[in-house]
Every structure is written in structure tokens, then in C-alpha cells.
Amino acid sequence: MPENQSLLHQMEQMLHWKKSKKFYAEKLNITEDEVDALIRELRNSETAENDAEVGNYIGELEDQIVRFFEDVQKGTGEVVFNSKEEIKSLDELIEKCKIDTDKWEITKYVQNYWGNAETPHYQVKAWLGKKNNEQVFQDSFISFLEAYQPVSPEIMAPKFESSKEDACLVINKQDSHLNKLDIEGNNDINERFAIYIEKVETILNQAALSNNITDIKYIIGSDEFNSEFTNTTTKGTPQQNILSYHSAFQRICDHEINVINLLLQKSSDIEVIFVAGNHDEFVGWHLASWLQTYFRNEERVSFDISPRYRKYVSYGSSAMMFNHGDALKPAKLAGLFPMEYKEAWSNHENFYIFTGDKHHEVSLDFNGIKFFQLPAFSTAKSSWDDKNGYTITKGEVTGFLIDFDYGITNIFKQYL
């Protein structure tokens, strides 16, 4: 063995001379066949060493990113990752390969396996696509929504006086047409908001002089916007508006937040009731749904946002129906009232129907069922109003004070 090792060493040194087998045989005093055997042994030894180096290299590369390529012009990329363990999910792949999901989305990936149970080897190749601006915005907006916590001021409930009787205040916001274009040029929508809030606050203060306002029924919808997002009524009649749909929706939502926060300062319980109008039936519902979500953590505010056209509520001895008034005549509504509210009808002594739509006041009595058609909560006049002579009726904000036992005891009016 030592002699063979000596020959191998001498043979390895002489191979650099690049001579013939006969030359090597003469120098080592061996046959040419023995020279062939020594060369084969040297080559086998070199291959083993190379394999060992490759094995060590692969071992070092496992659990490492071995290749990342980005095509800047095409907005694509590739990443290759070696692992000792199988990648079992897309989230694990993203974590292991350190893929920036704000920049990239994975379009596809494959995983290869070789080795055996004792020495498994996995390699994952992922193809990447760069996110466009719209996708980046969408992802960031979704992340924002997931973490969003609405911030609204904490409003303390009012303190009531034991010497005053409890009562409910009904503010039936009919036909406010806040986004309606006025042909006389009074088109500052923020001024409309301010005037409306001022009038509502005046009514709240007037009602609180005589009673503890424990409950408020606040009606929204009923042509609050003036049109659907199509700039037409729900049936398709074109309308002229001040602002675009998007701007108007945002501002009217903010306005209603301010109104409800005002009501919370004056009453312990607020019920917001959506009543569909004929100008903005669907947009009005979107507003009600948005407000319900905004105030979802406010225990003192409840919502009825169902799309039903007639809404029924009770307070003490009084039963109330709310409807926009565009489809059914007063007598028809009075006939429906006891039938549709029959499960609670006998528990009440006072019965009231509140509508709008016609923009002027009407009061009727149907065998004890009192009907109130309210004026518009708006002074805006359109070309159609002017053509048909609907320019004289005053806009009003109206509040009904309902005593727990005796029903309506006062009606408050503030002219716009």
C-alpha cells in the first residue's frame, strides 16, 4: 500500500508534464498497463473530492435564496429557494423567500424534490409580477379597512329633571333636497347644512323647556339628496344638482353625523329611521346604511334601514306610521295602518301618519287617525318648480312633541 501511494504521488506530479504512457512507464519502472491503472485511480479520487465539495456547497445553500432575477422593463421577477423542508403554503413561501408583497404578487410557483427520506432536498421556483398602481392602492385600502376604527366624539347623555314629564320628539326630515340646484343662485350646500342644524337645535331647546326628551325619532331619506347617482329621480326624470354624486354623498354623510351628534346631546335614545323617497330611493338607503356602520358602537343610537315603504313605531300610547307620500293617498294609508300594525294596534290610543312629497302642509283626521303631510325641508326652486308655479310655499323644519301618555302635545316650526 505505501509503495502504491508513492507511485500515485509520483504519477500525479508527472501528469503535469503531459508526456506519453511509455515515458511515464520508463520513469516509474512499471508497465504501461500499470500506468493506466494509476491514472484511473487518480481520476476516481478527484471525482470523489469534487462530489464532496458539491455536497458541502448544496448543504450550505439549503434554506437560502440562491437566485433572484428582475426584468425591470417587463415588470417581472423570478426567485429560486433551496430548503431542507417542504414549503406547504403560499404564506410560507412569501416568508422564506422574503418576497415584498407591497411590490410583487406571485403569479405561479413550482416545488421540486430530490434525495431520500434521510436527506431530502427541496427547491422552489416562484414567478413574480409587479403590482400596478391600482392593485397597490386596493391592497393598501383593504389593509386600512381591516385596521380602521371609527373615531367619533364621546357624547354624554343629558341629565333630565324629575319635575318634567318624559316625551318623544319626532323630526321627520321630508324633502330636504340638499343637493338641488336653486335657480335663484342660493347654492351654498354648507350654508344649507348650517341653517338646518340651527333650526333643529332651536326645536330641541324649545322641546326641552317643557319635557325630558328621552326619545327622538329622526327620519332620513325621503328625497334628501334630490337624485340618484344618475342625476335623475329613481324613475329617471333628469335633475339639476349642485355637486357631483361623489362630493354630495360625502358631504351629506358628514352633515348627518353632525346632526345625530347634536341629537345625542339632547336625548338618551335616538332611533334613525330610513323612509324611501321617489327622487333618491337607493342613494338614501346607502346613506342610512353608511350611518348605521359609522355609529355601530354608539349604544344610544339605533337604526331601521329596511327598504320597506311604510315604517311603524310606538312610543307610550302613540302608534306612528312614516311614509314618503308619493304613491298612496292619505285615505289609503289610513286604511292600511290598522291592518299592517295589527299586532300592536290595540295597545295604543293615539295614531299618527307622517308623510311629505307634496312640499306643502296638509292635516287630516280619518276617524281618529291623524294625518300630517309636512312641508319641504328646503327652499330651493328648480326650473320645473318655477314653470308650475310651486314657488310660494315656505320651507319648514317641523318637530312633533309626543307625550308618553297623551300623544302630541306640541308642534314646533322653524321656517327656512
Coordinates of C-alpha atoms in Angstrom, one line a residue:
M1 CA 0.0 0.0 0.0
P2 CA 2.7 2.6 0.9
E3 CA 4.5 1.7 -2.4
N4 CA 1.3 2.2 -4.4
Q5 CA 0.7 5.5 -2.6
S6 CA 4.2 6.6 -3.6
L7 CA 3.6 5.6 -7.2
L8 CA 0.3 7.6 -7.1
H9 CA 2.0 10.6 -5.8
Q10 CA 4.8 10.4 -8.4
M11 CA 2.3 9.8 -11.1
E12 CA 0.2 12.8 -10.0
Q13 CA 3.3 15.1 -10.2
M14 CA 4.4 13.8 -13.6
L15 CA 0.9 14.2 -15.2
H16 CA 1.6 17.9 -15.5
W17 CA 4.4 17.2 -18.0
K18 CA 1.8 15.8 -20.4
K19 CA 4.0 13.0 -21.7
S20 CA 3.2 9.6 -23.2
K21 CA 2.3 6.5 -21.2
K22 CA 5.6 4.9 -22.3
F23 CA 7.5 7.9 -20.9
Y24 CA 5.7 7.5 -17.5
A25 CA 6.3 3.7 -17.5
E26 CA 10.0 4.1 -18.1
K27 CA 10.4 6.8 -15.4
L28 CA 8.5 4.8 -12.8
N29 CA 9.9 1.4 -13.9
I30 CA 6.4 -0.1 -14.4
T31 CA 4.4 -1.3 -17.4
E32 CA 2.1 0.9 -19.4
D33 CA -0.9 -1.1 -18.1
E34 CA 0.1 -0.2 -14.6
V35 CA 0.3 3.5 -15.7
D36 CA -3.4 3.2 -16.9
A37 CA -4.4 1.8 -13.5
L38 CA -2.7 4.6 -11.6
I39 CA -4.4 7.3 -13.9
R40 CA -7.8 5.7 -13.3
E41 CA -7.3 5.7 -9.5
L42 CA -6.2 9.3 -9.6
R43 CA -9.3 10.3 -11.6
N44 CA -11.7 8.4 -9.3
S45 CA -10.2 10.1 -6.3
E46 CA -10.6 13.5 -7.9
T47 CA -14.3 12.8 -8.7
A48 CA -14.9 11.8 -5.1
E49 CA -13.4 15.0 -3.9
N50 CA -15.4 17.1 -6.3
D51 CA -18.6 15.3 -5.2
A52 CA -17.8 16.1 -1.6
E53 CA -17.3 19.7 -2.5
V54 CA -20.6 19.9 -4.3
G55 CA -22.4 18.2 -1.5
N56 CA -21.0 20.7 1.0
Y57 CA -21.9 23.6 -1.3
I58 CA -25.5 22.3 -1.6
G59 CA -25.7 21.9 2.1
E60 CA -24.6 25.4 2.6
L61 CA -27.2 26.7 0.1
E62 CA -30.2 25.0 1.7
D63 CA -32.7 27.4 3.4
Q64 CA -31.2 30.1 1.2
I65 CA -32.3 32.2 -1.8
V66 CA -29.9 31.0 -4.5
R67 CA -31.2 33.2 -7.3
F68 CA -33.3 36.3 -7.8
F69 CA -33.9 37.9 -11.2
E70 CA -35.9 41.0 -12.0
D71 CA -36.8 42.2 -15.5
V72 CA -37.3 45.9 -15.0
Q73 CA -38.8 46.6 -18.4
K74 CA -41.4 43.8 -18.2
G75 CA -42.0 44.2 -14.5
T76 CA -41.5 40.5 -13.8
G77 CA -39.2 38.6 -11.5
E78 CA -38.1 35.1 -10.5
V79 CA -36.8 33.7 -7.2
V80 CA -35.2 30.3 -6.5
F81 CA -35.1 29.0 -3.0
N82 CA -33.4 25.8 -1.6
S83 CA -34.9 24.2 1.5
K84 CA -34.4 21.1 3.7
E85 CA -38.2 21.2 4.4
E86 CA -41.2 21.2 2.1
I87 CA -42.9 24.6 1.5
K88 CA -46.5 23.9 2.4
S89 CA -48.3 27.2 1.8
L90 CA -48.1 30.4 -0.2
D91 CA -47.6 32.4 3.0
E92 CA -44.7 30.2 4.0
L93 CA -43.2 30.7 0.5
I94 CA -43.5 34.5 0.9
E95 CA -41.9 34.4 4.3
K96 CA -39.0 32.1 3.3
C97 CA -38.2 33.9 0.1
K98 CA -38.6 37.3 1.7
I99 CA -40.9 38.5 -1.1
D100 CA -42.0 42.1 -0.8
T101 CA -45.8 41.8 -1.2
D102 CA -46.2 45.5 -1.4
K103 CA -44.3 45.4 -4.7
W104 CA -44.8 41.9 -6.0
E105 CA -47.6 39.3 -6.5
I106 CA -46.8 35.6 -7.1
T107 CA -48.2 34.5 -10.4
K108 CA -47.2 30.9 -10.0
Y109 CA -44.6 28.7 -8.3
V110 CA -43.3 25.1 -8.5
Q111 CA -41.5 22.9 -6.0
N112 CA -39.0 20.2 -6.9
Y113 CA -37.8 17.3 -4.7
W114 CA -34.8 15.0 -4.7
G115 CA -32.8 12.9 -2.3
N116 CA -34.4 10.4 0.1
A117 CA -36.1 10.3 3.5
E118 CA -32.9 10.8 5.4
T119 CA -31.5 13.6 3.2
P120 CA -34.4 15.3 1.5
H121 CA -33.8 18.4 -0.7
Y122 CA -36.5 20.9 -1.9
Q123 CA -36.2 23.7 -4.4
V124 CA -38.9 26.2 -5.0
K125 CA -39.1 28.5 -8.0
A126 CA -41.6 31.4 -8.0
W127 CA -42.6 33.7 -10.8
L128 CA -43.4 37.2 -9.8
G129 CA -45.4 40.1 -11.4
K130 CA -45.0 43.7 -10.3
K131 CA -48.2 45.2 -8.8
N132 CA -49.8 48.1 -10.8
N133 CA -50.8 51.3 -9.0
E134 CA -54.4 50.3 -8.8
Q135 CA -53.5 47.0 -7.1
V136 CA -51.2 48.7 -4.7
F137 CA -54.0 51.2 -3.8
Q138 CA -56.6 48.4 -3.4
D139 CA -54.3 46.4 -1.1
S140 CA -53.4 49.4 1.0
F141 CA -57.1 50.4 1.2
I142 CA -58.1 46.8 2.3
S143 CA -55.4 47.0 5.0
F144 CA -56.7 50.3 6.1
L145 CA -60.3 49.0 6.4
E146 CA -59.1 45.9 8.4
A147 CA -57.5 48.2 10.9
Y148 CA -59.9 51.1 10.8
Q149 CA -61.6 52.2 14.0
P150 CA -64.1 55.0 13.5
V151 CA -63.4 57.9 15.8
S152 CA -66.4 59.8 17.0
P153 CA -66.6 62.2 19.9
E154 CA -67.9 60.7 23.1
I155 CA -71.1 62.5 23.9
M156 CA -72.6 62.2 27.3
A157 CA -76.4 61.7 27.7
P158 CA -78.2 64.7 29.0
K159 CA -79.3 65.0 32.6
F160 CA -83.1 65.1 33.0
E161 CA -85.2 66.9 35.5
S162 CA -87.5 64.9 37.7
S163 CA -90.1 67.7 37.6
K164 CA -90.6 67.3 33.9
E165 CA -92.6 64.6 32.0
D166 CA -90.9 62.3 29.6
A167 CA -91.6 62.8 25.9
C168 CA -90.5 61.8 22.4
L169 CA -89.6 64.3 19.7
V170 CA -90.3 63.4 16.1
I171 CA -88.1 65.1 13.5
N172 CA -89.5 64.0 10.2
K173 CA -87.0 65.2 7.6
Q174 CA -89.0 65.2 4.4
D175 CA -87.9 66.6 1.0
S176 CA -84.8 68.4 2.1
H177 CA -83.3 68.2 -1.4
L178 CA -79.9 69.2 -0.1
N179 CA -78.1 68.9 -3.4
K180 CA -80.8 70.6 -5.5
L181 CA -79.7 73.4 -7.8
D182 CA -81.6 76.6 -7.0
I183 CA -82.4 78.8 -10.0
E184 CA -82.1 81.9 -7.8
G185 CA -78.5 81.1 -7.0
N186 CA -78.7 80.0 -3.4
N187 CA -76.4 77.1 -3.9
D188 CA -74.0 77.0 -1.0
I189 CA -74.6 73.5 0.3
N190 CA -72.6 74.2 3.5
E191 CA -74.9 77.1 4.3
R192 CA -77.9 74.8 3.9
F193 CA -76.4 72.4 6.4
A194 CA -75.7 75.2 8.9
I195 CA -79.2 76.6 8.6
Y196 CA -80.8 73.2 9.0
I197 CA -78.7 72.4 12.1
E198 CA -79.5 75.8 13.6
K199 CA -83.3 75.2 13.2
V200 CA -83.1 71.6 14.6
E201 CA -81.2 72.9 17.6
T202 CA -83.8 75.6 18.2
I203 CA -86.6 73.0 18.2
L204 CA -84.6 70.7 20.5
N205 CA -84.2 73.5 23.0
Q206 CA -87.8 74.5 22.8
A207 CA -89.0 71.0 23.4
A208 CA -86.6 70.6 26.4
L209 CA -88.2 73.6 28.1
S210 CA -91.3 71.5 28.9
N211 CA -90.2 67.9 28.8
N212 CA -87.4 65.5 29.2
I213 CA -86.6 64.4 25.6
T214 CA -85.9 60.7 26.4
D215 CA -86.5 59.6 22.8
I216 CA -86.0 61.1 19.3
K217 CA -87.4 59.6 16.1
Y218 CA -85.3 61.0 13.3
I219 CA -86.4 60.3 9.8
I220 CA -83.9 60.4 7.0
G221 CA -84.1 59.6 3.2
S222 CA -87.3 60.9 1.6
D223 CA -85.5 62.9 -1.1
E224 CA -82.6 64.1 1.0
F225 CA -80.2 64.1 -2.0
N226 CA -82.5 65.2 -4.8
S227 CA -81.5 62.5 -7.2
E228 CA -79.9 59.1 -7.6
F229 CA -76.2 58.9 -8.7
T230 CA -77.5 59.0 -12.3
N231 CA -78.6 62.7 -11.8
T232 CA -82.2 61.5 -12.3
T233 CA -85.0 60.6 -10.0
T234 CA -85.4 56.9 -9.2
K235 CA -87.8 56.6 -12.1
G236 CA -85.5 58.5 -14.5
T237 CA -86.6 62.1 -14.5
P238 CA -83.5 64.4 -15.0
Q239 CA -82.5 66.6 -12.1
Q240 CA -80.1 69.5 -11.8
N241 CA -77.7 69.3 -8.8
I242 CA -75.1 71.5 -7.2
L243 CA -72.4 68.9 -6.7
S244 CA -71.3 65.6 -8.3
Y245 CA -72.7 62.5 -6.7
H246 CA -69.4 61.6 -5.0
S247 CA -69.0 65.0 -3.4
A248 CA -72.6 65.3 -2.4
F249 CA -72.6 61.9 -0.8
Q250 CA -69.5 62.6 1.2
R251 CA -70.7 65.9 2.4
I252 CA -74.3 64.8 3.3
C253 CA -72.9 61.9 5.2
D254 CA -70.7 64.3 7.2
H255 CA -73.7 66.5 7.7
E256 CA -75.8 63.7 9.1
I257 CA -73.0 62.8 11.5
N258 CA -73.2 66.3 12.9
V259 CA -77.0 66.2 13.2
I260 CA -77.0 62.8 15.0
N261 CA -74.2 64.0 17.4
L262 CA -76.4 67.1 18.1
L263 CA -79.4 64.8 18.9
L264 CA -77.2 62.7 21.2
Q265 CA -76.6 65.8 23.3
K266 CA -80.3 66.3 23.9
S267 CA -81.7 62.8 24.2
S268 CA -80.9 59.5 25.8
D269 CA -82.1 57.4 22.9
I270 CA -82.1 58.1 19.1
E271 CA -83.8 56.0 16.6
V272 CA -82.8 56.8 13.0
I273 CA -85.5 55.6 10.5
F274 CA -84.9 55.4 6.8
V275 CA -88.0 56.2 4.7
A276 CA -87.5 55.8 0.9
G277 CA -88.2 58.8 -1.3
N278 CA -89.1 58.9 -5.0
H279 CA -86.1 61.1 -6.0
D280 CA -83.3 59.1 -4.3
E281 CA -84.7 55.8 -3.0
F282 CA -81.4 53.9 -3.4
V283 CA -78.9 56.6 -2.6
G284 CA -80.9 57.4 0.5
W285 CA -80.6 53.8 1.6
H286 CA -76.8 53.9 1.0
L287 CA -76.7 56.9 3.3
A288 CA -78.7 55.1 6.0
S289 CA -76.5 52.0 5.8
W290 CA -73.3 54.1 5.9
L291 CA -74.5 55.9 9.0
Q292 CA -75.5 52.7 10.7
T293 CA -72.0 51.4 10.2
Y294 CA -70.4 54.6 11.4
F295 CA -72.5 54.6 14.7
R296 CA -72.3 50.9 15.3
N297 CA -70.5 51.3 18.6
E298 CA -72.9 54.0 19.9
E299 CA -75.3 52.2 22.1
R300 CA -77.7 55.2 22.3
V301 CA -78.4 55.2 18.5
S302 CA -80.4 52.5 16.7
F303 CA -81.3 52.3 13.1
D304 CA -84.1 51.0 10.9
I305 CA -82.7 50.9 7.4
S306 CA -85.0 48.3 5.8
P307 CA -86.3 49.3 2.3
R308 CA -90.0 48.9 3.3
Y309 CA -92.0 51.9 2.2
R310 CA -94.1 52.2 5.4
K311 CA -92.4 52.2 8.8
Y312 CA -94.2 51.8 12.1
V313 CA -93.0 52.7 15.6
S314 CA -94.5 53.1 19.0
Y315 CA -94.0 55.5 21.9
G316 CA -96.1 55.1 25.0
S317 CA -99.7 55.3 24.0
S318 CA -98.9 56.5 20.5
A319 CA -98.5 54.5 17.3
M320 CA -96.9 56.2 14.3
M321 CA -96.6 55.4 10.5
F322 CA -94.0 57.1 8.4
N323 CA -94.2 57.1 4.6
H324 CA -92.9 59.5 1.9
G325 CA -96.4 60.1 0.5
D326 CA -95.6 59.8 -3.2
A327 CA -97.5 56.6 -4.1
L328 CA -100.6 56.2 -1.8
K329 CA -103.3 58.7 -1.0
P330 CA -103.9 59.6 2.7
A331 CA -107.1 57.6 3.0
K332 CA -105.4 54.5 1.6
L333 CA -102.6 54.9 4.2
A334 CA -105.1 55.3 7.0
G335 CA -106.8 52.1 5.8
L336 CA -103.5 50.1 5.8
F337 CA -102.4 51.4 9.2
P338 CA -104.5 49.2 11.5
M339 CA -104.1 46.1 9.3
E340 CA -100.3 46.3 8.9
Y341 CA -99.7 47.2 12.5
K342 CA -102.4 44.9 13.9
E343 CA -100.2 43.1 16.4
A344 CA -99.7 46.4 18.3
W345 CA -102.8 48.4 17.3
S346 CA -104.9 47.7 20.4
N347 CA -102.0 48.7 22.7
H348 CA -102.3 52.4 21.7
E349 CA -104.8 55.2 22.0
N350 CA -103.2 57.8 19.6
F351 CA -102.5 57.2 15.9
Y352 CA -100.4 59.4 13.6
I353 CA -99.4 59.2 10.0
F354 CA -96.5 61.4 8.8
T355 CA -95.7 62.0 5.1
G356 CA -94.2 64.6 2.8
D357 CA -93.6 64.6 -1.0
K358 CA -96.0 67.4 -2.0
H359 CA -93.9 70.2 -0.4
H360 CA -96.9 71.8 1.4
E361 CA -98.8 71.2 4.6
V362 CA -102.0 69.1 5.0
S363 CA -103.6 67.9 8.1
L364 CA -106.5 65.4 8.1
D365 CA -108.4 63.2 10.5
F366 CA -109.6 59.7 9.5
N367 CA -111.8 58.5 12.3
G368 CA -109.2 59.3 14.9
I369 CA -106.1 58.6 12.8
K370 CA -104.4 61.9 12.4
F371 CA -102.6 62.5 9.1
F372 CA -99.8 65.1 8.7
Q373 CA -98.3 66.0 5.3
L374 CA -95.3 68.0 6.0
P375 CA -93.8 71.0 4.0
A376 CA -90.4 70.5 2.4
F377 CA -87.3 71.0 4.5
S378 CA -86.0 73.1 1.5
T379 CA -86.3 76.5 -0.1
A380 CA -84.5 75.5 -3.4
K381 CA -86.5 76.1 -6.5
S382 CA -85.9 74.3 -9.9
S383 CA -87.0 75.4 -13.3
W384 CA -89.8 72.8 -13.1
D385 CA -91.0 74.4 -9.8
D386 CA -90.9 77.8 -11.5
K387 CA -92.8 76.6 -14.6
N388 CA -95.6 75.0 -12.5
G389 CA -95.9 77.9 -10.0
Y390 CA -94.5 76.0 -7.0
T391 CA -92.6 79.0 -5.7
I392 CA -94.7 80.3 -2.8
T393 CA -94.7 77.6 -0.1
K394 CA -92.2 78.2 2.6
G395 CA -89.6 75.6 3.6
E396 CA -90.0 74.4 7.2
V397 CA -88.3 72.3 9.8
T398 CA -91.1 70.6 11.9
G399 CA -90.9 68.8 15.2
F400 CA -93.7 66.9 16.9
L401 CA -93.6 66.6 20.7
I402 CA -95.3 63.4 21.8
D403 CA -96.1 62.9 25.5
F404 CA -95.8 59.3 26.8
D405 CA -99.5 59.2 27.8
Y406 CA -101.3 61.9 25.8
G407 CA -99.7 61.8 22.4
I408 CA -98.9 65.0 20.5
T409 CA -98.9 68.0 22.9
N410 CA -96.9 70.5 20.8
I411 CA -95.7 71.1 17.2
F412 CA -92.6 73.2 16.7
K413 CA -92.0 75.0 13.4
Q414 CA -88.8 76.8 12.2
Y415 CA -89.1 78.5 8.8
L416 CA -86.1 78.3 6.5

